[in-house]
Coordinates of N, CA and C in Angstrom, one line a residue:
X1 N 20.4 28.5 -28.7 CA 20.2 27.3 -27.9 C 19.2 26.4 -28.6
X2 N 18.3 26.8 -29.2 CA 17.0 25.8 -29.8 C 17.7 25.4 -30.9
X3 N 18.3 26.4 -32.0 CA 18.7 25.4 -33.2 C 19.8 24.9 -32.7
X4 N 20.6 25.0 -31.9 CA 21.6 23.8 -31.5 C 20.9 22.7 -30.9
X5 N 20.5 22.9 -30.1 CA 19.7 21.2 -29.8 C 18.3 20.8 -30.6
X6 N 18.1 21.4 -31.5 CA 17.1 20.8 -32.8 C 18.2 20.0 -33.3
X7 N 19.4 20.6 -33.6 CA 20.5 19.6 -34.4 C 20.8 18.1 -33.5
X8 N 20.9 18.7 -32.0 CA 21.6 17.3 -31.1 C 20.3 16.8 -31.2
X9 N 18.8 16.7 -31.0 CA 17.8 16.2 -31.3 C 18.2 14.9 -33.2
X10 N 18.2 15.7 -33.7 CA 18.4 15.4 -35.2 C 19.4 14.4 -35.3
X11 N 20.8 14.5 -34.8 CA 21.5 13.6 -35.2 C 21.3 12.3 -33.6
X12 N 20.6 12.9 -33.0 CA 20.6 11.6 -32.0 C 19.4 10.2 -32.7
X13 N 18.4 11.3 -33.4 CA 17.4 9.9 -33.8 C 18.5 9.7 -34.9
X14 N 19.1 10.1 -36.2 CA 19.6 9.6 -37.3 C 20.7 8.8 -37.0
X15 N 21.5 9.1 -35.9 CA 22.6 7.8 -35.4 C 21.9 7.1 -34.6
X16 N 21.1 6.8 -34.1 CA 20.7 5.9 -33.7 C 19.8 4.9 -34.5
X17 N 19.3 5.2 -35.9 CA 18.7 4.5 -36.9 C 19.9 3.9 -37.6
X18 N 20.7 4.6 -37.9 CA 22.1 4.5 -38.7 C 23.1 3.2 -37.6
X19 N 23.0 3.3 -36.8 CA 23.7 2.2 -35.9 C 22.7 1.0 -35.8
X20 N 21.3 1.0 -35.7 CA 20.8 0.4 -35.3 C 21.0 -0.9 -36.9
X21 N 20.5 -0.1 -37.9 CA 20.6 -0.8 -39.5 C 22.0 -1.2 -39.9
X22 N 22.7 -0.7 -39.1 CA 24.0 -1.3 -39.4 C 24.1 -2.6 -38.9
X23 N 23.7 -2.9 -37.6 CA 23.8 -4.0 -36.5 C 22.9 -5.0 -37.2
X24 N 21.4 -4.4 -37.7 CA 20.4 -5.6 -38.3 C 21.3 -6.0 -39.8
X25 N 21.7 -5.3 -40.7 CA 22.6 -6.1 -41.6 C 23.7 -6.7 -41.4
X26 N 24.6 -6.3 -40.4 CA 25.4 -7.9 -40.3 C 24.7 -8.7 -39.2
X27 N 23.6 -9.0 -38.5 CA 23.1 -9.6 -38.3 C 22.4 -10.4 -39.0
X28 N 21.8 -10.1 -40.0 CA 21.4 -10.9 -41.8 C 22.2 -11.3 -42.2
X29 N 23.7 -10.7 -42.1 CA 24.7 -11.3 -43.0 C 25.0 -12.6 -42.3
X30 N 25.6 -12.4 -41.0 CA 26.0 -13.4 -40.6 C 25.3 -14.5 -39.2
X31 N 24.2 -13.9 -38.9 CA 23.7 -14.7 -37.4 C 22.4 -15.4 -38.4
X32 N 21.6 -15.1 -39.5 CA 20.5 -15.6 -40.3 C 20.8 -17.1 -40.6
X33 N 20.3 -18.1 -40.3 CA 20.5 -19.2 -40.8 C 21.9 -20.1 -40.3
X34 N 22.0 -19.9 -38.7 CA 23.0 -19.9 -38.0 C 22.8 -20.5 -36.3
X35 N 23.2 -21.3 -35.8 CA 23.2 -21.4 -34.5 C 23.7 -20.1 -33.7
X36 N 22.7 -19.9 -32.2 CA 23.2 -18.8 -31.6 C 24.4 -19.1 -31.0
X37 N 25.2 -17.7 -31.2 CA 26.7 -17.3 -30.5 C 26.6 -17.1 -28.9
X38 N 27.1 -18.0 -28.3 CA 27.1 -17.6 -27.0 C 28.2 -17.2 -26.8
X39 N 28.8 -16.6 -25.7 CA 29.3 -15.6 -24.5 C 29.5 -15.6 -23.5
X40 N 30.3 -15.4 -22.5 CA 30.1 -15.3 -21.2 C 29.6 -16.3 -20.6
X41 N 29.8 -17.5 -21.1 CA 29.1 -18.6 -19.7 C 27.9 -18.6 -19.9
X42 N 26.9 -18.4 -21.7 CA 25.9 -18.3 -21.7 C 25.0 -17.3 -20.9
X43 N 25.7 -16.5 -20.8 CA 24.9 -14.9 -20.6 C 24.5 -14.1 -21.0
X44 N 25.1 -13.8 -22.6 CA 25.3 -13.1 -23.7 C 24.9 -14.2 -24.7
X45 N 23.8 -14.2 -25.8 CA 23.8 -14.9 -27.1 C 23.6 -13.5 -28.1
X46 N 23.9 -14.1 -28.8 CA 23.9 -13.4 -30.6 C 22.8 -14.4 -31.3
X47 N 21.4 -14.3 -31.1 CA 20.7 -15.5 -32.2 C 19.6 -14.9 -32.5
X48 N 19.9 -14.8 -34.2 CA 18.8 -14.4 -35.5 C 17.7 -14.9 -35.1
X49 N 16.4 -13.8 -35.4 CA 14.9 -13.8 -35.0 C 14.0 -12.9 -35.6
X50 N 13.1 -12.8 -36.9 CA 12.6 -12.0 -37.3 C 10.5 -12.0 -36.2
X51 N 10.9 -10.8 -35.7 CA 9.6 -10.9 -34.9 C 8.9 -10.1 -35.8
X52 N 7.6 -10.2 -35.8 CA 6.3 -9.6 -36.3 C 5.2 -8.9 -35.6
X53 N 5.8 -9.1 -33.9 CA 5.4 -8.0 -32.8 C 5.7 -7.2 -32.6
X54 N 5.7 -6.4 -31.3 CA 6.2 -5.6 -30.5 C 7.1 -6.0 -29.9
X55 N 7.8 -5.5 -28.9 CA 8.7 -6.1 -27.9 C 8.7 -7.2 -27.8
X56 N 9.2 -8.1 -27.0 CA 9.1 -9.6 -27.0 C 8.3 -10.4 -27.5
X57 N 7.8 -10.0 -28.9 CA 6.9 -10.5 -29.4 C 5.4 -10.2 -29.0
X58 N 5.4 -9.7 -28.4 CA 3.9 -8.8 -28.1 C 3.0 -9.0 -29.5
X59 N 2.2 -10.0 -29.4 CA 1.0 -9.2 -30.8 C 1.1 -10.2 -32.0
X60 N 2.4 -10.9 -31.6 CA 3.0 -11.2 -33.1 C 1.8 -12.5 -33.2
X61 N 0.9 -12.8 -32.6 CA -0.1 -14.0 -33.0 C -1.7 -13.4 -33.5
X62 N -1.6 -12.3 -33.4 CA -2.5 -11.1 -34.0 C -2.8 -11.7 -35.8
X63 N -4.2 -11.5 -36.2 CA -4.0 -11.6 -37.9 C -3.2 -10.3 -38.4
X64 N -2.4 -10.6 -39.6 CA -1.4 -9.9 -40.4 C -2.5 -8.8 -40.5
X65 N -3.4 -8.3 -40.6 CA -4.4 -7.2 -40.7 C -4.1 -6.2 -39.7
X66 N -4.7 -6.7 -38.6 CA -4.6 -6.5 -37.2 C -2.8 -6.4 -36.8
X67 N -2.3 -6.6 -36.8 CA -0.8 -6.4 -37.1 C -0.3 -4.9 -37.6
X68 N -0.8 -5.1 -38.5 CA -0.2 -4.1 -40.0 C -1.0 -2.5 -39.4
X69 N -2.1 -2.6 -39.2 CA -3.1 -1.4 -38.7 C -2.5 -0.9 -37.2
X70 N -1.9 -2.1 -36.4 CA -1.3 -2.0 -34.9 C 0.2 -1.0 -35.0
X71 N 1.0 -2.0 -35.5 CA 2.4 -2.0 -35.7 C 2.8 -0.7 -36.7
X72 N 1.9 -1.0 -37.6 CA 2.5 0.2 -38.8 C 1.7 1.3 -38.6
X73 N 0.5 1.7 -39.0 CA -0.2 2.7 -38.6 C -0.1 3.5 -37.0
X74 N -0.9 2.8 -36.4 CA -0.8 3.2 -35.2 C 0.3 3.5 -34.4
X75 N 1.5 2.7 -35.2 CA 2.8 3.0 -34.1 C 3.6 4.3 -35.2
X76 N 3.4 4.6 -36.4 CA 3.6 5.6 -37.1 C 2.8 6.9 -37.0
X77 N 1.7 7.1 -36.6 CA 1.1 8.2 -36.0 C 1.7 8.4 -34.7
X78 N 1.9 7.5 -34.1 CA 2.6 7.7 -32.6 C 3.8 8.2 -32.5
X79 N 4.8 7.7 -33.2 CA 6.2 8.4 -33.9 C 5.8 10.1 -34.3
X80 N 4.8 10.0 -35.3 CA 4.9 11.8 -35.6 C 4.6 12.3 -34.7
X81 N 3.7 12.1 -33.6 CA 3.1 12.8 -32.5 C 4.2 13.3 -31.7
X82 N 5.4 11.9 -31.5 CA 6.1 12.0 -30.5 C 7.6 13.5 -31.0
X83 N 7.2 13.2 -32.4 CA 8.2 14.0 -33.2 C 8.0 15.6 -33.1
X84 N 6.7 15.6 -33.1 CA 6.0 16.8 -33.2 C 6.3 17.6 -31.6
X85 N 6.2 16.2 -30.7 CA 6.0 16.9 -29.6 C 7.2 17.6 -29.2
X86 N 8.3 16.4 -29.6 CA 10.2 16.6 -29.1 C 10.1 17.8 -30.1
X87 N 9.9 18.2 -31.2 CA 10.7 19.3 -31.5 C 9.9 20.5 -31.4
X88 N 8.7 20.8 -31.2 CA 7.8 22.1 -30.7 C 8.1 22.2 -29.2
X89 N 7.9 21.1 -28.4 CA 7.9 21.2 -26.8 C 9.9 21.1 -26.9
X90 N 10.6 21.7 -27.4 CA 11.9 21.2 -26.6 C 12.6 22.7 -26.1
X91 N 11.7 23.9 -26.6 CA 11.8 24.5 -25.6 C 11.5 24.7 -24.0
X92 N 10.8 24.0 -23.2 CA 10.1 23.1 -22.3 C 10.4 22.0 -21.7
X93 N 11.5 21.7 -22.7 CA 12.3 20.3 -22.2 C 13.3 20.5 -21.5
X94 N 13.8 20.0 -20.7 CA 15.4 19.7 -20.4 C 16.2 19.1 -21.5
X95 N 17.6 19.2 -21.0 CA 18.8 18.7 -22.2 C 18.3 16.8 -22.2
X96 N 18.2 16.7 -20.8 CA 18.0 14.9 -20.3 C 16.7 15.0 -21.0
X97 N 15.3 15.5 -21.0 CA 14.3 14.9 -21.5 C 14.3 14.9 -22.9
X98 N 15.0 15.9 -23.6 CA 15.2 15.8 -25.1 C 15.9 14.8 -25.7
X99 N 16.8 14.4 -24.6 CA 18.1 13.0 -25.0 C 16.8 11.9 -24.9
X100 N 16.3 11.6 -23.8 CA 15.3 10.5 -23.4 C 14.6 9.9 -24.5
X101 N 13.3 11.2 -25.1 CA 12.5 11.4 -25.9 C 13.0 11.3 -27.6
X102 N 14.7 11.5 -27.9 CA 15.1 11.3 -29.1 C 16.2 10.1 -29.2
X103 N 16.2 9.7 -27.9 CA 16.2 7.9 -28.0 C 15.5 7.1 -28.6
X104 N 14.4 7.1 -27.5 CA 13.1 6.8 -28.1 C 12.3 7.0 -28.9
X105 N 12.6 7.8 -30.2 CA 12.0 8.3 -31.2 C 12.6 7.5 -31.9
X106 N 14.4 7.9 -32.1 CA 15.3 6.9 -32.9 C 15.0 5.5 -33.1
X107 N 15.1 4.7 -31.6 CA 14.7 3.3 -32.0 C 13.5 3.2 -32.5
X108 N 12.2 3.5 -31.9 CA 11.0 3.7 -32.8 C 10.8 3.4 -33.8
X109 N 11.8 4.9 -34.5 CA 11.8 5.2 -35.9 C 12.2 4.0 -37.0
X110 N 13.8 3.7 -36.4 CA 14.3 2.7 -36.4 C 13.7 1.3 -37.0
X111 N 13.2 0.6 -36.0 CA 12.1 -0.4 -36.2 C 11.1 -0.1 -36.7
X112 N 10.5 1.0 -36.5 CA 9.5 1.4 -37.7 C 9.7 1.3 -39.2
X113 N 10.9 1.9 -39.8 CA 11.3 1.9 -40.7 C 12.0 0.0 -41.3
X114 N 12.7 -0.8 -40.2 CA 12.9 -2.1 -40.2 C 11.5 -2.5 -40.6
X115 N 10.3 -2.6 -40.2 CA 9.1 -3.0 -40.4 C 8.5 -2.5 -41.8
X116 N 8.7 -1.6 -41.8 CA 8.1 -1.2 -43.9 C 9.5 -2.0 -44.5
X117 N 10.3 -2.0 -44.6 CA 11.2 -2.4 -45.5 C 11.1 -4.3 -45.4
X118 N 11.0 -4.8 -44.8 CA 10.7 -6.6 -43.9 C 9.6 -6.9 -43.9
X119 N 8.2 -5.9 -44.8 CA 7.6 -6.7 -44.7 C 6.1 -7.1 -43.5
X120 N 6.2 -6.5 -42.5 CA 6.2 -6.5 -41.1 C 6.9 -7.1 -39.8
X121 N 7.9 -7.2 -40.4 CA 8.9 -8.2 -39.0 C 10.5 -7.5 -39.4
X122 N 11.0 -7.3 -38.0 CA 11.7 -6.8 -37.4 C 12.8 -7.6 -36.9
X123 N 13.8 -7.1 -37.5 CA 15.4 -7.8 -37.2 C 15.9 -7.9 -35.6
X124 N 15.6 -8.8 -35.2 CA 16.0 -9.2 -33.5 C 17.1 -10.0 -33.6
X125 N 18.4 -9.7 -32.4 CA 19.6 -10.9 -32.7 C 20.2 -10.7 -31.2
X126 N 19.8 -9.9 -30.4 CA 20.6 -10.5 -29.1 C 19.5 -11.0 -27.7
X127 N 20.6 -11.5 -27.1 CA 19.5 -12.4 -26.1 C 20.7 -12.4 -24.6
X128 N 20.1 -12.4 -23.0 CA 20.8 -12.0 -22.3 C 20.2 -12.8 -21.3
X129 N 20.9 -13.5 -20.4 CA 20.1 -14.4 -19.3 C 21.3 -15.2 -18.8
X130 N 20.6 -16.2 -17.8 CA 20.9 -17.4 -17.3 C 20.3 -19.1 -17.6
X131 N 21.3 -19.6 -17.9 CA 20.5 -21.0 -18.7 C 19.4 -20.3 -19.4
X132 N 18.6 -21.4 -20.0 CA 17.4 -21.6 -20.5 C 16.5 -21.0 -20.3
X133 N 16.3 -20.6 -19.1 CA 14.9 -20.3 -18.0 C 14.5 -18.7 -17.8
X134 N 15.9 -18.5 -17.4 CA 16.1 -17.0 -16.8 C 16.1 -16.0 -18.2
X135 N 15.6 -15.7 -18.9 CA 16.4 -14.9 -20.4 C 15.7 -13.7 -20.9
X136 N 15.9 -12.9 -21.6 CA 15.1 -11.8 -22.0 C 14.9 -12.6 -23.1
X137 N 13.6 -11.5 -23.8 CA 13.3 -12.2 -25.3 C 14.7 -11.6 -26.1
X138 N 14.1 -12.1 -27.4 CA 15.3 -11.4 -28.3 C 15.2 -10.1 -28.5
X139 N 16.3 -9.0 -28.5 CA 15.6 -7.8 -29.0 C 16.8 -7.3 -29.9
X140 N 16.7 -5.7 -30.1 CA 17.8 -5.5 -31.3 C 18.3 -4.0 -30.4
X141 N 19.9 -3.5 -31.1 CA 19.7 -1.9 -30.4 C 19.0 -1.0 -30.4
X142 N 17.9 -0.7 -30.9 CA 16.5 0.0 -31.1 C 15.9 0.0 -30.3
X143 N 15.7 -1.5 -29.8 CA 14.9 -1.6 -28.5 C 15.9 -1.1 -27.3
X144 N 16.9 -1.7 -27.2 CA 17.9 -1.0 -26.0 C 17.6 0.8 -26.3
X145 N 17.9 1.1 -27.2 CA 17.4 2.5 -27.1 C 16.5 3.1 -26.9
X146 N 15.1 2.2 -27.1 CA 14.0 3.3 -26.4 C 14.0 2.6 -24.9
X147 N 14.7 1.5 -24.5 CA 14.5 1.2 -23.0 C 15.3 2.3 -22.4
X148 N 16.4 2.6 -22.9 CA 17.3 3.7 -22.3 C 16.4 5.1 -21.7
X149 N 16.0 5.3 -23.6 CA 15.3 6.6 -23.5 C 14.2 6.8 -22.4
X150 N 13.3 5.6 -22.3 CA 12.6 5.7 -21.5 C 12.9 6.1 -19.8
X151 N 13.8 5.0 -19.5 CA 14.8 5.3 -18.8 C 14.5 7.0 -17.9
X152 N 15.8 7.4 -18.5 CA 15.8 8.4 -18.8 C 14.6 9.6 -18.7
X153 N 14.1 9.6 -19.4 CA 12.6 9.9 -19.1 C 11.9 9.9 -17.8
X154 N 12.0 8.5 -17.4 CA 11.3 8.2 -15.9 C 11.8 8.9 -14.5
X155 N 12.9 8.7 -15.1 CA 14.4 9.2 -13.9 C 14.0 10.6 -13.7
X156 N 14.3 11.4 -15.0 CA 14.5 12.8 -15.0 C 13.1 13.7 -15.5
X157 N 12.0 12.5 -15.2 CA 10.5 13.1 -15.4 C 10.1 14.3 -16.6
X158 N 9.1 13.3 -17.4 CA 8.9 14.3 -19.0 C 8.1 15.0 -18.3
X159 N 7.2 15.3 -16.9 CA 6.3 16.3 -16.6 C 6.6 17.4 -15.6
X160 N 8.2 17.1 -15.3 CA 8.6 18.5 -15.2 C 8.9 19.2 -15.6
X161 N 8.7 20.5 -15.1 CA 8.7 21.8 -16.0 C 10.2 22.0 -16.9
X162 N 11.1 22.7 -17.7 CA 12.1 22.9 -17.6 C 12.4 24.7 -16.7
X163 N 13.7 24.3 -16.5 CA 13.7 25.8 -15.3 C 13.2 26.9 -15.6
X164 N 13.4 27.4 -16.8 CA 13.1 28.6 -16.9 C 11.7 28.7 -17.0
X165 N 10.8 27.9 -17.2 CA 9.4 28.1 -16.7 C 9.0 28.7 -15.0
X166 N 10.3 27.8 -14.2 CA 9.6 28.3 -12.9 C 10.3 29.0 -12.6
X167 N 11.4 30.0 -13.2 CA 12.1 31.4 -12.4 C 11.5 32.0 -11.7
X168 N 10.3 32.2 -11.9 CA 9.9 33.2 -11.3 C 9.0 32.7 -10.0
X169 N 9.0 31.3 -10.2 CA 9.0 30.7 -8.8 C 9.8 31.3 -7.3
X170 N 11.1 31.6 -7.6 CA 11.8 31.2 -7.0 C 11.9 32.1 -5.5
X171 N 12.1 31.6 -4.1 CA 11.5 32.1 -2.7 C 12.4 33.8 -3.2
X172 N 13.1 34.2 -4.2 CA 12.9 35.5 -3.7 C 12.1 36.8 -4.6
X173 N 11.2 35.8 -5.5 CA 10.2 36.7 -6.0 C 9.5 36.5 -5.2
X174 N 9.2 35.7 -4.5 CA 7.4 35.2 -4.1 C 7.5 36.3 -3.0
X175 N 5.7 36.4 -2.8 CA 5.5 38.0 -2.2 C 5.8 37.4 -0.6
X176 N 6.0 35.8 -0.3 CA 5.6 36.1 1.4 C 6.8 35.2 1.1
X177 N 8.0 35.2 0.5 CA 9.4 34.9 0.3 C 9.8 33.5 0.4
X178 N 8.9 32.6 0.1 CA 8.5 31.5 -0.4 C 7.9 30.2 0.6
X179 N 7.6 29.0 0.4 CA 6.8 28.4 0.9 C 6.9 28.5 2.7
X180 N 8.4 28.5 2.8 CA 8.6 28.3 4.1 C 8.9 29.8 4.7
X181 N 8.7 30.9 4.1 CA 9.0 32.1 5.2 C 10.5 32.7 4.7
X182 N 11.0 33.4 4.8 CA 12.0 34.3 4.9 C 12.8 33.5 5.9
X183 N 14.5 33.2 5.1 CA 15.9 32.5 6.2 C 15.7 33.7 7.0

């Protein structure tokens, strides 16, 4: 059971970096130097954006110093931590918090990896709203994937136990046959 979901762990962050770098190069190829693509009645755009933040630009008015020590360091120690933790703790995990947690490592990674290679700025190309006013920032599928992961995560709680920790919980070990008394 563990080397099988070390592997679904494994190829969930590598397709999700591998899809994500696919999407930022034909987004270079073709949305870079381009009016955005709308959709849907202006619901859906496709428009090229290199950010130098975090999420919606979080930070990006930071000095390139301050940036680079934020974004790259800091968010790269945080990736190993998180790496370290998904694959030591995933006996302790559920199948959903392992999916959650290697979402969110993937895009991470992802962007992480988009940011050493750019320079410090990060390939953003879709955008979702109403008119002008109503819109999300730009983000890329990386970000959709640690939104998911997180998701996921929150739903199906990284601080629950996984089961087999509390078997022996259960009302027919317990000595006064569990919280509520003997049916």
């Amino acid at each position: 059971m563990t080397s099988r979901r070390y592997v679904v762990i494994t190829l969930v962050i590598f397709v999700s970096i591998i899809i994500d770098h696919i999407t930022k190069f034909f987004a270079k190829q073709y949305l870079r130097n381009s009016p955005p693509q709308i959709y849907f009645n202006d619901f859906f755009r496709f428009q090229y954006a290199e950010n130098t933040g975090a999420m919606l630009g979080l930070g990006s008015t930071l000095p390139e110093t301050t940036r680079f020590w934020i974004f790259t360091v800091a968010v790269g120690i945080l990736l190993l931590a998180l790496l370290i933790y998904l694959y030591r703790g995933m006996g302790h995990l559920t199948s959903l918090q392992s999916l959650g947690l290697s979402l969110i490592a993937g895009g991470g990674l992802s962007n992480f990896v988009d940011r050493l290679i750019n320079k410090g700025r990060v390939v953003d190309f879709m955008n979702m709203g109403i008119g002008d006013t109503l819109r999300t920032g730009i983000f890329n599928v990386a970000d959709m994937l640690i939104m998911l992961g997180m998701a996921i995560v929150l739903v199906f709680g990284i601080g629950k136990p996984h089961k087999k920790q509390n078997e022996h919980l259960t009302n027919e070990s317990h000595p006064t046959g569990g919280m509520y008394g003997k049916d």
